[in-house]
Amino acid sequence: MNRRDFVTALGAAAAANWSSSTAIAHAAMSPLKQLADHKGLMFGSSLALKYFTQSPAYKQLFISQCDIATPELQMKWNSLSHQPGVYDFASADQLVTFCETNHIKVRGHTLVWHDSLPAWIPGRLSSTTAETIMLDHIHAVAGHFAGKLYSWDVVNEALDPGSQRQDGLRTSPWLQNIGVDYIEKAFRATAAADPHALLIWNENYLEVSNGFGAAKRRAMLAQLDILLEQGVPIHGIGLESHLRGNQANVLGDASYEAFLAELAKRGMKIFITELDIQDVTLPADVSERDQTVADIYKKFLTATLRQSAVKGVIAWGLSDAFTWLSGYAPRKDGLPARPLAFDANCQPKPAYYAIADALETAPRRA
Ligand code: G3I
């Protein structure tokens, strides 16, 4: 009996007035971190402590479900520094302490990105200043957290096939002012500042099964070959996996699984780093919408977790009450977004059971 059948059976048992059904329902909702751990995987979510003030239930949910977390905002450059060279680590330190207390690993996010830069940066960047600004930032931030983080997203979203560059790299301020080797320099500097963290290139839309996704996958492998040839300390790839309910994504796309195999062949650890499913174009009906979202979770995770180099699944939020998609992609009908595993009251949705099923059917990692 799979998990969903089990839950359906529970409903029947409850209808028959089965006295222990509540206890069994509770047992049926195994923590995702536990199901993941049985397979040698980690499970976690993005994290912002401010949500816990709004919802103590969310705090309990987070602690019960996650053994790894990514700060949603607190380690971004514009959160840490409002003036050149001046850093305030208080919020990020608080988040790290919370995670340490609750045995949750922390993924540092993120050092070199074209987005979320402080207002003072653009006016100061030039071909003579950019490298020093980037390296000083890495030394300050990776140095501050050295030894405390599981991994760093060293470089974030550095590919953009739309840039029309042959190499598929994004024409970010870093590339424009430092050159293509800003990536190599960033990884080497992070390794020097924190020799213990896994060093990750985090990237979006690698899983999309259209020409854009294919171009990203090709560009990523080509960049990886250059970096590895040069002995650059890069240990893993983050697949953001912001999926869409109206998009085929990886479903049935063999080239995506072949790509994961190519990453594994190059010794990369792979992480799903920002998993959620936009339901903005899906029908208003909640059960239909939830089922579509759940089906996509199941298919995506089943395909991805077949690859044993995939070591962890990190969602971009756990409860629909706290999702960036409410602001970024609001529904035209005004209904709340339902992209995550748990509803706004922290109760499991079909998406939770789909994720749980996928973890349970994943092959065990060594
Ligand atoms: O907190 C301020 C608030 O005081 C102000 O009134 C409001 C007005 O715009 O802005 C609020 O800050 C926003 C912040 O989220 C908190 O909600 C920022 O404008 C907004 O830019 C920021 O968006 C974040 C975005 O990254 C940019 O840093 C999202 O929450 C966060 O989920 C998103 O996460 C990214 C990953 O880091 C990288 N991959 C894509 C992913 C989704 O975009």
mmCIF file of C-alpha atoms and ligand atoms in Angstrom:
data_model
loop_
_atom_site.group_PDB
_atom_site.id
_atom_site.type_symbol
_atom_site.label_atom_id
_atom_site.label_comp_id
_atom_site.label_asym_id
_atom_site.label_seq_id
_atom_site.Cartn_x
_atom_site.Cartn_y
_atom_site.Cartn_z
ATOM 1 C CA MET A 1 0.000 0.000 0.000
ATOM 2 C CA ASN A 2 1.520 3.339 -0.928
ATOM 3 C CA ARG A 3 1.293 6.389 1.307
ATOM 4 C CA ARG A 4 -1.681 7.954 -0.426
ATOM 5 C CA ASP A 5 -3.651 4.681 -0.335
ATOM 6 C CA PHE A 6 -2.725 4.386 3.312
ATOM 7 C CA VAL A 7 -4.079 7.845 4.009
ATOM 8 C CA THR A 8 -7.263 7.025 2.081
ATOM 9 C CA ALA A 9 -7.601 3.862 4.158
ATOM 10 C CA LEU A 10 -7.133 5.942 7.264
ATOM 11 C CA GLY A 11 -10.050 8.104 6.181
ATOM 12 C CA ALA A 12 -12.170 4.970 5.815
ATOM 13 C CA ALA A 13 -11.043 3.750 9.231
ATOM 14 C CA ALA A 14 -11.893 7.084 10.776
ATOM 15 C CA ALA A 15 -15.332 6.953 9.144
ATOM 16 C CA ALA A 16 -15.783 3.529 10.746
ATOM 17 C CA ASN A 17 -14.970 5.168 14.074
ATOM 18 C CA TRP A 18 -11.607 3.436 14.468
ATOM 19 C CA SER A 19 -10.411 4.810 17.785
ATOM 20 C CA SER A 20 -6.693 4.752 17.047
ATOM 21 C CA SER A 21 -6.982 6.467 13.672
ATOM 22 C CA THR A 22 -5.609 9.750 14.986
ATOM 23 C CA ALA A 23 -2.482 8.104 16.291
ATOM 24 C CA ILE A 24 -2.029 6.236 13.024
ATOM 25 C CA ALA A 25 -2.574 9.404 10.991
ATOM 26 C CA HIS A 26 0.177 11.027 13.012
ATOM 27 C CA ALA A 27 2.466 8.079 12.400
ATOM 28 C CA ALA A 28 1.646 8.253 8.685
ATOM 29 C CA MET A 29 3.095 11.743 8.574
ATOM 30 C CA SER A 30 6.700 10.729 8.999
ATOM 31 C CA PRO A 31 9.042 13.703 9.098
ATOM 32 C CA LEU A 32 10.501 14.268 5.642
ATOM 33 C CA LYS A 33 14.009 14.510 7.134
ATOM 34 C CA GLN A 34 13.548 11.020 8.569
ATOM 35 C CA LEU A 35 12.327 9.532 5.285
ATOM 36 C CA ALA A 36 15.254 11.238 3.552
ATOM 37 C CA ASP A 37 17.753 10.035 6.125
ATOM 38 C CA HIS A 38 16.660 6.420 5.589
ATOM 39 C CA LYS A 39 17.940 6.857 2.031
ATOM 40 C CA GLY A 40 21.156 8.673 2.919
ATOM 41 C CA LEU A 41 19.592 11.994 1.871
ATOM 42 C CA MET A 42 18.932 15.299 3.617
ATOM 43 C CA PHE A 43 15.668 17.223 3.573
ATOM 44 C CA GLY A 44 15.241 20.888 4.344
ATOM 45 C CA SER A 45 13.888 24.270 3.440
ATOM 46 C CA SER A 46 14.702 27.925 3.060
ATOM 47 C CA LEU A 47 14.518 29.655 6.409
ATOM 48 C CA ALA A 48 13.656 33.104 7.740
ATOM 49 C CA LEU A 49 13.251 33.324 11.508
ATOM 50 C CA LYS A 50 10.711 36.169 11.220
ATOM 51 C CA TYR A 51 8.092 33.613 10.130
ATOM 52 C CA PHE A 52 8.423 31.841 13.488
ATOM 53 C CA THR A 53 7.332 35.000 15.305
ATOM 54 C CA GLN A 54 4.181 35.001 13.188
ATOM 55 C CA SER A 55 3.595 31.278 13.590
ATOM 56 C CA PRO A 56 4.990 29.153 16.427
ATOM 57 C CA ALA A 57 3.393 26.147 14.666
ATOM 58 C CA TYR A 58 5.665 26.832 11.691
ATOM 59 C CA LYS A 59 8.689 26.745 13.963
ATOM 60 C CA GLN A 60 7.678 23.319 15.274
ATOM 61 C CA LEU A 61 6.985 22.106 11.751
ATOM 62 C CA PHE A 62 10.383 23.337 10.577
ATOM 63 C CA ILE A 63 12.267 21.649 13.395
ATOM 64 C CA SER A 64 10.363 18.402 12.904
ATOM 65 C CA GLN A 65 10.818 18.219 9.117
ATOM 66 C CA CYS A 66 14.256 19.664 8.341
ATOM 67 C CA ASP A 67 17.847 18.683 8.889
ATOM 68 C CA ILE A 68 19.238 21.293 6.489
ATOM 69 C CA ALA A 69 18.255 24.927 5.848
ATOM 70 C CA THR A 70 19.112 27.784 3.507
ATOM 71 C CA PRO A 71 18.748 31.363 4.753
ATOM 72 C CA GLU A 72 16.210 32.946 2.408
ATOM 73 C CA LEU A 73 17.670 36.458 2.769
ATOM 74 C CA GLN A 74 20.032 36.810 5.731
ATOM 75 C CA MET A 75 23.340 35.915 4.042
ATOM 76 C CA LYS A 76 22.722 37.883 0.855
ATOM 77 C CA TRP A 77 25.025 40.836 0.300
ATOM 78 C CA ASN A 78 22.237 43.430 0.633
ATOM 79 C CA SER A 79 21.173 41.913 3.954
ATOM 80 C CA LEU A 80 24.684 41.899 5.400
ATOM 81 C CA SER A 81 26.145 45.194 4.256
ATOM 82 C CA HIS A 82 24.595 48.620 3.819
ATOM 83 C CA GLN A 83 27.882 50.499 3.542
ATOM 84 C CA PRO A 84 31.100 49.547 1.764
ATOM 85 C CA GLY A 85 33.082 47.085 3.839
ATOM 86 C CA VAL A 86 30.753 47.309 6.860
ATOM 87 C CA TYR A 87 28.975 44.099 7.859
ATOM 88 C CA ASP A 88 26.207 43.334 10.319
ATOM 89 C CA PHE A 89 26.057 39.591 10.914
ATOM 90 C CA ALA A 90 23.499 39.686 13.756
ATOM 91 C CA SER A 91 20.497 38.205 11.875
ATOM 92 C CA ALA A 92 22.546 35.629 10.037
ATOM 93 C CA ASP A 93 24.315 34.626 13.269
ATOM 94 C CA GLN A 94 20.941 34.223 14.962
ATOM 95 C CA LEU A 95 19.807 31.920 12.172
ATOM 96 C CA VAL A 96 22.985 29.835 12.405
ATOM 97 C CA THR A 97 22.582 29.541 16.185
ATOM 98 C CA PHE A 98 18.952 28.423 15.778
ATOM 99 C CA CYS A 99 20.078 25.758 13.328
ATOM 100 C CA GLU A 100 22.962 24.595 15.528
ATOM 101 C CA THR A 101 20.594 24.288 18.507
ATOM 102 C CA ASN A 102 18.176 22.191 16.449
ATOM 103 C CA HIS A 103 20.762 20.053 14.644
ATOM 104 C CA ILE A 104 19.987 21.600 11.270
ATOM 105 C CA LYS A 105 22.843 22.037 8.777
ATOM 106 C CA VAL A 106 23.135 25.438 7.089
ATOM 107 C CA ARG A 107 23.702 26.093 3.388
ATOM 108 C CA GLY A 108 25.376 29.475 2.969
ATOM 109 C CA HIS A 109 23.474 31.460 0.318
ATOM 110 C CA THR A 110 24.946 33.267 -1.563
ATOM 111 C CA LEU A 111 28.310 34.950 -2.163
ATOM 112 C CA VAL A 112 28.476 36.067 -5.807
ATOM 113 C CA TRP A 113 25.165 36.907 -7.489
ATOM 114 C CA HIS A 114 24.027 39.664 -9.833
ATOM 115 C CA ASP A 115 20.888 40.153 -7.695
ATOM 116 C CA SER A 116 20.354 41.394 -4.123
ATOM 117 C CA LEU A 117 23.398 43.646 -4.177
ATOM 118 C CA PRO A 118 23.530 46.607 -1.786
ATOM 119 C CA ALA A 119 22.662 49.987 -3.276
ATOM 120 C CA TRP A 120 26.288 51.158 -2.898
ATOM 121 C CA ILE A 121 27.713 48.493 -5.214
ATOM 122 C CA PRO A 122 26.727 49.486 -8.768
ATOM 123 C CA GLY A 123 28.313 52.957 -8.606
ATOM 124 C CA ARG A 124 31.579 51.532 -7.321
ATOM 125 C CA LEU A 125 32.044 48.635 -9.714
ATOM 126 C CA SER A 126 34.609 49.052 -12.464
ATOM 127 C CA SER A 127 37.217 46.884 -14.103
ATOM 128 C CA THR A 128 39.778 48.173 -11.597
ATOM 129 C CA THR A 129 37.661 47.740 -8.438
ATOM 130 C CA ALA A 130 35.339 44.760 -9.014
ATOM 131 C CA GLU A 131 37.750 41.935 -8.243
ATOM 132 C CA THR A 132 38.845 43.476 -4.948
ATOM 133 C CA ILE A 133 35.226 44.182 -3.960
ATOM 134 C CA MET A 134 34.212 40.583 -4.720
ATOM 135 C CA LEU A 135 37.214 38.991 -2.993
ATOM 136 C CA ASP A 136 36.954 41.237 0.086
ATOM 137 C CA HIS A 137 33.293 40.255 0.390
ATOM 138 C CA ILE A 138 34.106 36.552 0.170
ATOM 139 C CA HIS A 139 36.874 36.854 2.761
ATOM 140 C CA ALA A 140 34.631 38.817 5.136
ATOM 141 C CA VAL A 141 31.544 36.616 4.853
ATOM 142 C CA ALA A 142 32.923 33.119 4.262
ATOM 143 C CA GLY A 143 35.603 33.946 6.834
ATOM 144 C CA HIS A 144 33.010 35.004 9.406
ATOM 145 C CA PHE A 145 31.079 31.733 9.113
ATOM 146 C CA ALA A 146 34.107 29.483 8.565
ATOM 147 C CA GLY A 147 33.604 26.013 10.019
ATOM 148 C CA LYS A 148 29.909 26.580 10.738
ATOM 149 C CA LEU A 149 28.289 25.960 7.364
ATOM 150 C CA TYR A 150 27.628 22.745 5.464
ATOM 151 C CA SER A 151 28.069 24.432 2.101
ATOM 152 C CA TRP A 152 28.290 27.753 0.278
ATOM 153 C CA ASP A 153 26.439 28.715 -2.865
ATOM 154 C CA VAL A 154 29.585 30.450 -4.117
ATOM 155 C CA VAL A 155 28.207 31.478 -7.476
ATOM 156 C CA ASN A 156 24.498 31.915 -8.101
ATOM 157 C CA GLU A 157 22.629 31.903 -11.431
ATOM 158 C CA ALA A 158 25.718 32.631 -13.536
ATOM 159 C CA LEU A 159 24.264 31.184 -16.741
ATOM 160 C CA ASP A 160 21.918 32.904 -19.160
ATOM 161 C CA PRO A 161 21.554 31.422 -22.635
ATOM 162 C CA GLY A 162 19.616 34.605 -23.491
ATOM 163 C CA SER A 163 22.865 36.590 -23.192
ATOM 164 C CA GLN A 164 23.799 35.443 -26.729
ATOM 165 C CA ARG A 165 27.313 34.665 -25.504
ATOM 166 C CA GLN A 166 28.808 31.485 -26.934
ATOM 167 C CA ASP A 167 29.687 30.235 -23.456
ATOM 168 C CA GLY A 168 26.148 30.828 -22.160
ATOM 169 C CA LEU A 169 27.413 32.901 -19.214
ATOM 170 C CA ARG A 170 25.287 35.715 -17.868
ATOM 171 C CA THR A 171 26.650 39.207 -18.563
ATOM 172 C CA SER A 172 26.531 39.987 -14.851
ATOM 173 C CA PRO A 173 28.389 42.957 -13.365
ATOM 174 C CA TRP A 174 31.006 40.447 -12.166
ATOM 175 C CA LEU A 175 31.601 39.005 -15.605
ATOM 176 C CA GLN A 176 31.602 42.434 -17.230
ATOM 177 C CA ASN A 177 34.114 43.931 -14.802
ATOM 178 C CA ILE A 178 36.324 40.968 -13.887
ATOM 179 C CA GLY A 179 35.995 38.652 -16.886
ATOM 180 C CA VAL A 180 34.946 35.017 -17.153
ATOM 181 C CA ASP A 181 37.468 33.919 -14.554
ATOM 182 C CA TYR A 182 35.495 35.649 -11.807
ATOM 183 C CA ILE A 183 33.954 32.205 -11.235
ATOM 184 C CA GLU A 184 37.295 30.498 -10.703
ATOM 185 C CA LYS A 185 38.468 33.353 -8.458
ATOM 186 C CA ALA A 186 35.311 33.181 -6.359
ATOM 187 C CA PHE A 187 35.629 29.442 -5.762
ATOM 188 C CA ARG A 188 39.334 29.649 -4.887
ATOM 189 C CA ALA A 189 38.736 32.550 -2.490
ATOM 190 C CA THR A 190 35.883 30.734 -0.743
ATOM 191 C CA ALA A 191 37.980 27.582 -0.349
ATOM 192 C CA ALA A 192 40.722 29.676 1.252
ATOM 193 C CA ALA A 193 38.271 31.449 3.600
ATOM 194 C CA ASP A 194 36.369 28.306 4.638
ATOM 195 C CA PRO A 195 38.177 25.072 3.808
ATOM 196 C CA HIS A 196 35.395 22.978 5.405
ATOM 197 C CA ALA A 197 32.329 24.008 3.410
ATOM 198 C CA LEU A 198 31.201 22.199 0.275
ATOM 199 C CA LEU A 199 31.455 24.687 -2.567
ATOM 200 C CA ILE A 200 28.422 24.802 -4.836
ATOM 201 C CA TRP A 201 27.417 26.496 -8.097
ATOM 202 C CA ASN A 202 23.683 27.121 -7.658
ATOM 203 C CA GLU A 203 21.718 27.532 -10.887
ATOM 204 C CA ASN A 204 18.133 27.905 -12.053
ATOM 205 C CA TYR A 205 16.178 26.210 -14.859
ATOM 206 C CA LEU A 206 18.671 23.382 -15.417
ATOM 207 C CA GLU A 207 15.728 20.996 -15.155
ATOM 208 C CA VAL A 208 13.523 22.634 -17.782
ATOM 209 C CA SER A 209 12.971 20.423 -20.814
ATOM 210 C CA ASN A 210 12.932 23.139 -23.476
ATOM 211 C CA GLY A 211 15.710 24.691 -25.560
ATOM 212 C CA PHE A 212 16.540 27.151 -22.787
ATOM 213 C CA GLY A 213 17.033 24.327 -20.291
ATOM 214 C CA ALA A 214 19.080 22.315 -22.787
ATOM 215 C CA ALA A 215 21.329 25.325 -23.465
ATOM 216 C CA LYS A 216 21.833 25.810 -19.737
ATOM 217 C CA ARG A 217 22.763 22.174 -19.254
ATOM 218 C CA ARG A 218 25.296 22.312 -22.108
ATOM 219 C CA ALA A 219 26.816 25.540 -20.799
ATOM 220 C CA MET A 220 27.038 24.167 -17.261
ATOM 221 C CA LEU A 221 28.899 21.024 -18.349
ATOM 222 C CA ALA A 222 31.289 23.048 -20.517
ATOM 223 C CA GLN A 223 32.037 25.457 -17.653
ATOM 224 C CA LEU A 224 32.501 22.581 -15.261
ATOM 225 C CA ASP A 225 35.036 20.934 -17.564
ATOM 226 C CA ILE A 226 37.049 24.166 -17.700
ATOM 227 C CA LEU A 227 36.949 24.641 -13.922
ATOM 228 C CA LEU A 228 37.867 21.043 -13.139
ATOM 229 C CA GLU A 229 40.678 21.077 -15.707
ATOM 230 C CA GLN A 230 42.081 24.112 -13.878
ATOM 231 C CA GLY A 231 41.817 22.364 -10.513
ATOM 232 C CA VAL A 232 39.195 24.792 -9.194
ATOM 233 C CA PRO A 233 37.661 23.584 -5.899
ATOM 234 C CA ILE A 234 34.039 23.082 -6.940
ATOM 235 C CA HIS A 235 32.219 20.256 -5.191
ATOM 236 C CA GLY A 236 28.619 20.399 -6.261
ATOM 237 C CA ILE A 237 25.784 21.785 -8.308
ATOM 238 C CA GLY A 238 22.539 23.201 -6.932
ATOM 239 C CA LEU A 239 19.437 22.663 -9.042
ATOM 240 C CA GLU A 240 17.111 25.419 -7.858
ATOM 241 C CA SER A 241 14.000 23.676 -9.218
ATOM 242 C CA HIS A 242 11.421 26.429 -9.101
ATOM 243 C CA LEU A 243 8.952 24.361 -11.105
ATOM 244 C CA ARG A 244 5.751 25.464 -12.773
ATOM 245 C CA GLY A 245 2.420 23.721 -12.692
ATOM 246 C CA ASN A 246 1.779 24.395 -16.378
ATOM 247 C CA GLN A 247 5.176 23.311 -17.620
ATOM 248 C CA ALA A 248 6.396 19.901 -18.693
ATOM 249 C CA ASN A 249 9.689 20.529 -16.875
ATOM 250 C CA VAL A 250 11.682 17.332 -16.514
ATOM 251 C CA LEU A 251 8.713 15.062 -16.851
ATOM 252 C CA GLY A 252 9.757 12.277 -19.170
ATOM 253 C CA ASP A 253 12.819 14.162 -20.400
ATOM 254 C CA ALA A 254 15.734 11.745 -20.710
ATOM 255 C CA SER A 255 18.225 14.537 -21.423
ATOM 256 C CA TYR A 256 17.741 15.866 -17.885
ATOM 257 C CA GLU A 257 18.614 12.514 -16.337
ATOM 258 C CA ALA A 258 21.558 12.188 -18.723
ATOM 259 C CA PHE A 259 22.705 15.617 -17.522
ATOM 260 C CA LEU A 260 22.571 14.487 -13.894
ATOM 261 C CA ALA A 261 24.669 11.461 -14.872
ATOM 262 C CA GLU A 262 27.225 13.777 -16.531
ATOM 263 C CA LEU A 263 27.446 15.843 -13.334
ATOM 264 C CA ALA A 264 27.933 12.661 -11.314
ATOM 265 C CA LYS A 265 30.647 11.467 -13.735
ATOM 266 C CA ARG A 266 32.505 14.702 -13.003
ATOM 267 C CA GLY A 267 32.389 13.958 -9.279
ATOM 268 C CA MET A 268 29.748 16.553 -8.439
ATOM 269 C CA LYS A 269 27.420 16.223 -5.485
ATOM 270 C CA ILE A 270 23.977 17.388 -6.571
ATOM 271 C CA PHE A 271 21.371 19.166 -4.462
ATOM 272 C CA ILE A 272 17.829 20.234 -5.220
ATOM 273 C CA THR A 273 18.127 23.633 -3.575
ATOM 274 C CA GLU A 274 14.945 25.708 -3.939
ATOM 275 C CA LEU A 275 12.092 23.356 -4.749
ATOM 276 C CA ASP A 276 8.583 24.757 -5.143
ATOM 277 C CA ILE A 277 5.804 24.599 -7.749
ATOM 278 C CA GLN A 278 4.095 27.722 -9.061
ATOM 279 C CA ASP A 279 0.342 27.133 -9.233
ATOM 280 C CA VAL A 280 -0.520 30.531 -10.679
ATOM 281 C CA THR A 281 -2.036 29.172 -13.890
ATOM 282 C CA LEU A 282 -3.685 26.100 -12.385
ATOM 283 C CA PRO A 283 -7.456 25.827 -11.811
ATOM 284 C CA ALA A 284 -8.973 27.520 -8.774
ATOM 285 C CA ASP A 285 -10.387 24.250 -7.427
ATOM 286 C CA VAL A 286 -8.164 23.409 -4.482
ATOM 287 C CA SER A 287 -8.230 19.628 -4.720
ATOM 288 C CA GLU A 288 -7.549 19.667 -8.454
ATOM 289 C CA ARG A 289 -4.765 22.206 -7.981
ATOM 290 C CA ASP A 290 -3.206 20.332 -5.076
ATOM 291 C CA GLN A 291 -3.292 17.077 -7.020
ATOM 292 C CA THR A 292 -1.537 18.587 -10.057
ATOM 293 C CA VAL A 293 1.135 20.085 -7.835
ATOM 294 C CA ALA A 294 1.561 16.778 -5.980
ATOM 295 C CA ASP A 295 1.880 14.829 -9.240
ATOM 296 C CA ILE A 296 4.648 17.146 -10.414
ATOM 297 C CA TYR A 297 6.509 16.806 -7.116
ATOM 298 C CA LYS A 298 6.301 13.036 -7.384
ATOM 299 C CA LYS A 299 7.491 12.855 -10.992
ATOM 300 C CA PHE A 300 10.257 15.414 -10.586
ATOM 301 C CA LEU A 301 11.629 13.923 -7.388
ATOM 302 C CA THR A 302 11.358 10.343 -8.580
ATOM 303 C CA ALA A 303 13.344 11.183 -11.721
ATOM 304 C CA THR A 304 15.940 13.273 -9.875
ATOM 305 C CA LEU A 305 16.460 10.955 -6.915
ATOM 306 C CA ARG A 306 17.179 8.008 -9.215
ATOM 307 C CA GLN A 307 20.609 9.631 -9.523
ATOM 308 C CA SER A 308 22.586 8.674 -6.432
ATOM 309 C CA ALA A 309 24.860 11.743 -6.675
ATOM 310 C CA VAL A 310 21.802 13.727 -5.518
ATOM 311 C CA LYS A 311 22.376 14.169 -1.794
ATOM 312 C CA GLY A 312 19.629 16.457 -0.589
ATOM 313 C CA VAL A 313 16.256 18.038 -1.254
ATOM 314 C CA ILE A 314 15.773 21.602 -0.024
ATOM 315 C CA ALA A 315 12.377 23.226 -0.582
ATOM 316 C CA TRP A 316 11.906 26.990 -0.897
ATOM 317 C CA GLY A 317 9.594 27.065 2.104
ATOM 318 C CA LEU A 318 7.443 24.493 3.894
ATOM 319 C CA SER A 319 4.089 26.181 4.489
ATOM 320 C CA ASP A 320 1.969 28.022 1.918
ATOM 321 C CA ALA A 321 1.652 30.795 4.505
ATOM 322 C CA PHE A 322 5.265 31.765 3.851
ATOM 323 C CA THR A 323 6.167 31.612 0.193
ATOM 324 C CA TRP A 324 7.912 34.212 -1.970
ATOM 325 C CA LEU A 325 5.456 33.199 -4.735
ATOM 326 C CA SER A 326 2.577 35.031 -3.003
ATOM 327 C CA GLY A 327 4.291 38.276 -3.949
ATOM 328 C CA TYR A 328 6.169 37.211 -7.075
ATOM 329 C CA ALA A 329 3.410 35.301 -8.888
ATOM 330 C CA PRO A 330 0.027 36.128 -7.331
ATOM 331 C CA ARG A 331 -3.014 34.415 -8.840
ATOM 332 C CA LYS A 332 -5.320 36.572 -10.938
ATOM 333 C CA ASP A 333 -8.340 35.230 -9.008
ATOM 334 C CA GLY A 334 -6.796 36.421 -5.741
ATOM 335 C CA LEU A 335 -6.720 32.922 -4.220
ATOM 336 C CA PRO A 336 -3.673 32.165 -2.089
ATOM 337 C CA ALA A 337 -0.817 30.263 -3.725
ATOM 338 C CA ARG A 338 -0.424 26.585 -2.723
ATOM 339 C CA PRO A 339 3.087 25.687 -3.955
ATOM 340 C CA LEU A 340 4.513 23.887 -0.912
ATOM 341 C CA ALA A 341 4.187 20.654 1.054
ATOM 342 C CA PHE A 342 2.097 22.024 3.938
ATOM 343 C CA ASP A 343 -0.888 24.345 3.862
ATOM 344 C CA ALA A 344 -1.131 27.747 5.536
ATOM 345 C CA ASN A 345 -2.072 25.984 8.802
ATOM 346 C CA CYS A 346 1.000 23.757 8.597
ATOM 347 C CA GLN A 347 -1.117 20.700 7.744
ATOM 348 C CA PRO A 348 0.183 18.200 5.171
ATOM 349 C CA LYS A 349 -1.183 18.498 1.633
ATOM 350 C CA PRO A 350 -1.078 15.971 -1.221
ATOM 351 C CA ALA A 351 2.300 17.557 -2.037
ATOM 352 C CA TYR A 352 3.662 16.337 1.299
ATOM 353 C CA TYR A 353 2.547 12.767 0.571
ATOM 354 C CA ALA A 354 4.016 12.969 -2.924
ATOM 355 C CA ILE A 355 7.392 14.109 -1.565
ATOM 356 C CA ALA A 356 7.233 11.419 1.102
ATOM 357 C CA ASP A 357 6.430 8.747 -1.531
ATOM 358 C CA ALA A 358 9.315 9.878 -3.715
ATOM 359 C CA LEU A 359 11.735 9.752 -0.789
ATOM 360 C CA GLU A 360 10.492 6.312 0.189
ATOM 361 C CA THR A 361 10.949 4.928 -3.312
ATOM 362 C CA ALA A 362 14.360 6.576 -3.871
ATOM 363 C CA PRO A 363 17.338 4.261 -4.019
ATOM 364 C CA ARG A 364 19.448 4.266 -0.883
ATOM 365 C CA ARG A 365 22.737 6.231 -1.044
ATOM 366 C CA ALA A 366 25.938 4.770 0.341
HETATM 367 O O1 G3I B 1 11.603 43.314 3.644
HETATM 368 C C1 G3I B 1 11.316 44.291 2.638
HETATM 369 C C2 G3I B 1 10.139 45.146 3.046
HETATM 370 O O2 G3I B 1 10.495 45.888 4.199
HETATM 371 C C3 G3I B 1 9.769 46.076 1.885
HETATM 372 O O3 G3I B 1 8.614 46.786 2.224
HETATM 373 C C4 G3I B 1 9.497 45.271 0.633
HETATM 374 C C5 G3I B 1 9.188 46.172 -0.572
HETATM 375 O O4 G3I B 1 9.708 45.672 -1.764
HETATM 376 O O5 G3I B 1 10.651 44.510 0.340
HETATM 377 C C6 G3I B 1 10.987 43.575 1.353
HETATM 378 O O6 G3I B 1 12.138 42.880 0.945
HETATM 379 C C7 G3I B 1 11.936 41.885 -0.040
HETATM 380 C C8 G3I B 1 12.446 40.566 0.511
HETATM 381 O O7 G3I B 1 12.360 39.578 -0.478
HETATM 382 C C9 G3I B 1 11.628 40.108 1.740
HETATM 383 O O8 G3I B 1 10.342 39.781 1.364
HETATM 384 C C10 G3I B 1 12.746 42.269 -1.262
HETATM 385 O O9 G3I B 1 12.198 43.436 -1.867
HETATM 386 C C11 G3I B 1 12.726 41.122 -2.259
HETATM 387 O O10 G3I B 1 13.632 41.429 -3.315
HETATM 388 C C12 G3I B 1 13.177 39.842 -1.591
HETATM 389 O O11 G3I B 1 13.018 38.823 -2.528
HETATM 390 C C13 G3I B 1 13.803 37.652 -2.301
HETATM 391 C C14 G3I B 1 14.619 37.380 -3.548
HETATM 392 O O12 G3I B 1 15.254 36.125 -3.459
HETATM 393 C C15 G3I B 1 15.707 38.429 -3.716
HETATM 394 O O13 G3I B 1 16.651 38.357 -2.677
HETATM 395 C C16 G3I B 1 12.826 36.517 -2.026
HETATM 396 O O14 G3I B 1 12.196 36.710 -0.764
HETATM 397 C C17 G3I B 1 13.590 35.190 -2.012
HETATM 398 O O15 G3I B 1 12.675 34.122 -1.878
HETATM 399 C C18 G3I B 1 14.331 35.065 -3.327
HETATM 400 O O16 G3I B 1 15.057 33.856 -3.322
HETATM 401 C C19 G3I B 1 15.730 33.558 -4.561
HETATM 402 C C20 G3I B 1 17.029 32.842 -4.224
HETATM 403 O O17 G3I B 1 17.789 33.606 -3.312
HETATM 404 C C21 G3I B 1 17.835 32.551 -5.493
HETATM 405 N N1 G3I B 1 17.025 31.833 -6.467
HETATM 406 C C22 G3I B 1 15.714 32.403 -6.778
HETATM 407 C C23 G3I B 1 14.915 32.633 -5.496
HETATM 408 C C24 G3I B 1 13.538 33.164 -5.809
HETATM 409 O O18 G3I B 1 13.624 34.400 -6.447
#
